[in-house]
Tab-separated table of N, CA and C in Angstrom:
chain	number	residue	atom	x	y	z
A	1	UNK	N	-55.710	4.934	27.645
A	1	UNK	CA	-55.555	4.677	29.494
A	1	UNK	C	-55.273	5.613	29.990
A	2	UNK	N	-55.821	6.351	31.201
A	2	UNK	CA	-55.583	7.357	31.791
A	2	UNK	C	-55.128	6.646	33.367
A	3	UNK	N	-54.250	5.447	33.189
A	3	UNK	CA	-53.841	4.924	34.646
A	3	UNK	C	-54.346	3.899	35.119
A	4	UNK	N	-55.419	3.412	34.579
A	4	UNK	CA	-56.185	2.407	35.219
A	4	UNK	C	-55.724	1.106	35.266
A	5	UNK	N	-54.894	0.777	33.860
A	5	UNK	CA	-54.092	-0.078	33.945
A	5	UNK	C	-52.532	-0.941	34.592
A	6	UNK	N	-52.529	0.461	34.929
A	6	UNK	CA	-51.227	1.079	36.012
A	6	UNK	C	-51.325	0.613	37.357
A	7	UNK	N	-52.566	0.431	38.092
A	7	UNK	CA	-52.832	0.666	39.209
A	7	UNK	C	-52.111	-0.727	39.513
A	8	UNK	N	-51.641	-0.564	40.962
A	8	UNK	CA	-51.591	-2.025	41.779
A	8	UNK	C	-51.649	-1.813	43.245
A	9	UNK	N	-50.949	-2.669	43.949
A	9	UNK	CA	-51.552	-2.383	45.394
A	9	UNK	C	-50.691	-1.014	46.042
A	10	UNK	N	-49.348	-0.721	45.114
A	10	UNK	CA	-48.870	0.570	45.541
A	10	UNK	C	-49.661	2.002	45.644
A	11	UNK	N	-50.608	1.504	45.167
A	11	UNK	CA	-51.569	2.847	45.390
A	11	UNK	C	-52.311	3.103	46.636
A	12	UNK	N	-52.150	2.253	47.740
A	12	UNK	CA	-52.837	2.069	48.777
A	12	UNK	C	-51.701	2.159	50.148
A	13	UNK	N	-51.622	3.493	50.516
A	13	UNK	CA	-50.537	3.528	51.704
A	13	UNK	C	-51.724	4.432	52.571
A	14	UNK	N	-51.185	4.194	53.986
A	14	UNK	CA	-51.693	4.955	54.978
A	14	UNK	C	-50.819	5.153	56.113
A	15	UNK	N	-50.775	6.113	56.917
A	15	UNK	CA	-50.459	7.304	57.918
A	15	UNK	C	-51.243	7.360	58.894
A	16	UNK	N	-50.760	7.203	60.305
A	16	UNK	CA	-51.537	7.429	61.217
A	16	UNK	C	-50.799	7.980	62.161
A	17	UNK	N	-51.123	8.809	63.113
A	17	UNK	CA	-50.549	9.258	64.494
A	17	UNK	C	-51.156	9.508	65.526
A	18	UNK	N	-50.910	8.648	66.363
A	18	UNK	CA	-51.863	8.479	67.852
A	18	UNK	C	-51.942	9.435	68.754
A	19	UNK	N	-52.450	9.689	69.477
A	19	UNK	CA	-52.405	10.773	70.222
A	19	UNK	C	-51.401	10.989	71.377
A	20	UNK	N	-50.500	9.923	71.264
A	20	UNK	CA	-49.128	9.958	72.096
A	20	UNK	C	-48.221	10.392	71.207
A	21	UNK	N	-48.776	10.341	69.754
A	21	UNK	CA	-47.604	10.933	69.077
A	21	UNK	C	-46.533	9.659	68.062
A	22	UNK	N	-47.251	8.697	68.569
A	22	UNK	CA	-46.565	7.666	67.994
A	22	UNK	C	-47.195	7.136	66.307
A	23	UNK	N	-45.800	6.697	65.596
A	23	UNK	CA	-46.440	6.845	63.702
A	23	UNK	C	-46.843	5.548	63.675
A	24	UNK	N	-47.749	5.202	63.085
A	24	UNK	CA	-47.947	4.042	61.817
A	24	UNK	C	-48.019	4.233	60.769
A	25	UNK	N	-47.246	3.225	60.001
A	25	UNK	CA	-47.469	3.649	58.478
A	25	UNK	C	-47.772	2.086	57.913
A	26	UNK	N	-48.963	1.946	57.016
A	26	UNK	CA	-49.355	0.666	56.195
A	26	UNK	C	-49.037	0.832	54.790
A	27	UNK	N	-48.564	-0.186	54.437
A	27	UNK	CA	-48.558	0.047	52.972
A	27	UNK	C	-48.492	-1.415	52.298
A	28	UNK	N	-48.348	-1.209	50.859
A	28	UNK	CA	-48.579	-2.892	50.064
A	28	UNK	C	-47.509	-2.417	49.082
A	29	UNK	N	-46.757	-3.546	48.848
A	29	UNK	CA	-45.910	-3.568	47.722
A	29	UNK	C	-46.628	-4.485	46.653
A	30	UNK	N	-46.564	-4.179	45.523
A	30	UNK	CA	-47.334	-4.832	44.264
A	30	UNK	C	-46.473	-5.241	43.610
A	31	UNK	N	-44.800	-4.858	43.684
A	31	UNK	CA	-43.716	-5.555	43.017
A	31	UNK	C	-42.631	-5.971	43.948
A	32	UNK	N	-42.935	-7.276	43.831
A	32	UNK	CA	-41.673	-7.978	44.670
A	32	UNK	C	-41.161	-9.099	44.170
A	33	UNK	N	-41.563	-9.594	42.854
A	33	UNK	CA	-41.304	-10.532	42.180
A	33	UNK	C	-39.967	-10.269	40.956
A	34	UNK	N	-40.358	-10.734	39.937
A	34	UNK	CA	-39.704	-10.398	38.493
A	34	UNK	C	-39.443	-8.974	38.145
A	35	UNK	N	-40.764	-8.065	38.928
A	35	UNK	CA	-40.878	-7.030	38.031
A	35	UNK	C	-40.352	-6.149	38.757
A	36	UNK	N	-39.109	-6.597	40.329
A	36	UNK	CA	-38.787	-5.593	40.902
A	36	UNK	C	-37.459	-5.639	40.029
A	37	UNK	N	-36.934	-6.382	39.618
A	37	UNK	CA	-35.707	-6.958	39.037
A	37	UNK	C	-35.323	-7.146	37.579
A	38	UNK	N	-36.559	-7.128	36.709
A	38	UNK	CA	-36.513	-7.456	35.214
A	38	UNK	C	-36.178	-5.992	34.667
A	39	UNK	N	-35.427	-6.108	33.634
A	39	UNK	CA	-35.192	-5.177	32.376
A	39	UNK	C	-36.529	-4.941	32.043
A	40	UNK	N	-37.540	-5.611	31.322
A	40	UNK	CA	-38.577	-5.175	30.246
A	40	UNK	C	-40.106	-5.732	31.385
A	41	UNK	N	-39.717	-5.078	32.375
A	41	UNK	CA	-40.965	-5.028	33.224
A	41	UNK	C	-42.416	-4.067	32.561
A	42	UNK	N	-43.529	-5.141	32.479
A	42	UNK	CA	-44.760	-4.085	32.063
A	42	UNK	C	-45.758	-4.208	33.327
A	43	UNK	N	-46.797	-3.345	32.853
A	43	UNK	CA	-47.858	-3.144	34.528
A	43	UNK	C	-48.438	-4.530	34.506
A	44	UNK	N	-48.213	-5.344	33.684
A	44	UNK	CA	-49.141	-6.879	34.077
A	44	UNK	C	-48.245	-7.676	34.894
A	45	UNK	N	-46.873	-7.256	34.903
A	45	UNK	CA	-46.051	-8.327	36.102
A	45	UNK	C	-46.168	-7.591	37.190
A	46	UNK	N	-46.545	-6.443	37.695
A	46	UNK	CA	-46.542	-5.959	39.240
A	46	UNK	C	-48.270	-6.337	39.921
A	47	UNK	N	-48.253	-7.651	39.695
A	47	UNK	CA	-49.633	-7.977	40.649
A	47	UNK	C	-49.011	-8.908	42.163
A	48	UNK	N	-47.985	-8.874	42.219
A	48	UNK	CA	-47.303	-9.466	43.384
A	48	UNK	C	-48.264	-9.002	44.903
A	49	UNK	N	-48.327	-9.155	45.927
A	49	UNK	CA	-48.922	-8.383	46.962
A	49	UNK	C	-47.839	-8.739	48.428
A	50	UNK	N	-47.894	-7.665	48.890
A	50	UNK	CA	-47.081	-7.740	50.570
A	50	UNK	C	-47.495	-6.507	50.951
A	51	UNK	N	-48.355	-6.925	52.037
A	51	UNK	CA	-48.651	-5.981	53.093
A	51	UNK	C	-47.752	-5.886	54.157
A	52	UNK	N	-47.481	-4.489	54.522
A	52	UNK	CA	-46.549	-4.211	55.839
A	52	UNK	C	-47.136	-3.051	56.574
A	53	UNK	N	-46.859	-3.004	57.685
A	53	UNK	CA	-47.534	-2.320	58.978
A	53	UNK	C	-46.111	-2.218	59.787
A	54	UNK	N	-45.904	-1.056	59.910
A	54	UNK	CA	-44.425	-0.353	60.846
A	54	UNK	C	-45.056	0.770	61.846
A	55	UNK	N	-44.181	0.415	62.928
A	55	UNK	CA	-45.015	1.544	63.770
A	55	UNK	C	-43.344	2.090	64.464
A	56	UNK	N	-43.773	3.587	64.932
A	56	UNK	CA	-42.539	3.883	65.808
A	56	UNK	C	-42.649	3.310	67.460
A	57	UNK	N	-41.609	2.202	67.493
A	57	UNK	CA	-41.945	1.648	68.915
A	57	UNK	C	-41.247	2.191	69.878
A	58	UNK	N	-40.702	2.936	69.954
A	58	UNK	CA	-40.214	4.029	71.051
A	58	UNK	C	-39.494	5.207	70.648
A	59	UNK	N	-39.076	5.661	71.340
A	59	UNK	CA	-38.195	6.845	71.319
A	59	UNK	C	-39.169	8.278	71.423
A	60	UNK	N	-38.533	9.334	70.717
A	60	UNK	CA	-38.991	10.617	71.250
A	60	UNK	C	-40.580	10.542	70.277
A	61	UNK	N	-41.652	11.352	70.901
A	61	UNK	CA	-42.645	11.526	70.208
A	61	UNK	C	-42.958	12.468	69.371
A	62	UNK	N	-43.751	12.647	68.321
A	62	UNK	CA	-43.862	13.466	67.764
A	62	UNK	C	-44.562	14.993	67.998
A	63	UNK	N	-45.124	14.893	69.212
A	63	UNK	CA	-45.642	15.904	69.732
A	63	UNK	C	-44.728	16.625	70.864
A	64	UNK	N	-44.446	18.048	71.168
A	64	UNK	CA	-43.441	18.343	71.667
A	64	UNK	C	-43.831	18.335	73.190
A	65	UNK	N	-44.963	18.118	73.942
A	65	UNK	CA	-45.184	18.193	75.215
A	65	UNK	C	-45.232	16.773	75.499
A	66	UNK	N	-45.074	15.832	74.576
A	66	UNK	CA	-44.662	14.239	75.394
A	66	UNK	C	-43.210	13.806	74.959
A	67	UNK	N	-42.717	13.745	75.727
A	67	UNK	CA	-41.198	13.387	75.805
A	67	UNK	C	-41.071	12.196	75.061
A	68	UNK	N	-40.063	10.947	75.623
A	68	UNK	CA	-40.070	9.789	75.039
A	68	UNK	C	-41.360	8.308	75.211
A	69	UNK	N	-41.511	7.823	74.113
A	69	UNK	CA	-42.573	7.141	74.290
A	69	UNK	C	-42.234	5.937	74.657
A	70	UNK	N	-43.037	4.878	75.555
A	70	UNK	CA	-42.497	3.786	76.069
A	70	UNK	C	-42.310	2.646	75.039
A	71	UNK	N	-41.856	1.536	75.323
A	71	UNK	CA	-42.135	0.713	74.328
A	71	UNK	C	-43.484	0.082	74.345
A	72	UNK	N	-44.165	-0.171	72.973
A	72	UNK	CA	-45.619	-1.214	72.941
A	72	UNK	C	-45.197	-2.484	73.788
A	73	UNK	N	-43.970	-2.803	73.511
A	73	UNK	CA	-44.068	-4.584	73.704
A	73	UNK	C	-42.573	-4.095	74.734
A	74	UNK	N	-43.112	-5.101	75.846
A	74	UNK	CA	-41.611	-5.128	76.542
A	74	UNK	C	-40.909	-6.050	76.136
A	75	UNK	N	-39.853	-5.313	76.027
A	75	UNK	CA	-38.389	-6.622	75.192
A	75	UNK	C	-38.374	-7.733	76.144
A	76	UNK	N	-38.800	-7.963	77.267
A	76	UNK	CA	-38.258	-9.214	77.861
A	76	UNK	C	-39.519	-10.515	77.597
A	77	UNK	N	-40.442	-9.779	76.898
A	77	UNK	CA	-41.543	-10.969	76.777
A	77	UNK	C	-41.357	-11.105	74.890
A	78	UNK	N	-40.335	-10.764	74.387
A	78	UNK	CA	-40.200	-11.253	73.355
A	78	UNK	C	-39.573	-12.402	72.823
A	79	UNK	N	-39.635	-13.026	71.532
A	79	UNK	CA	-39.091	-14.328	71.399
A	79	UNK	C	-38.058	-14.335	70.869
A	80	UNK	N	-37.253	-14.965	71.157
A	80	UNK	CA	-35.759	-14.685	70.313
A	80	UNK	C	-35.879	-15.440	69.401
């Protein structure tokens, strides 16, 4: 086997930087259940699925010519 049976959602990750220098990261976790804590996990155990997307909400841009990024969401509009 040349890795075909060991593939899971962790093989799919992506990163994007927009024109303002804001970072977006997307990834999938294929091992969230017993395979993450088990002592004798096998590739067949890693069939969970949890997709996540993270982004730089505000703060310094990755580009030197752009100072700080404004928040994408107005904090006053967020639910508690």
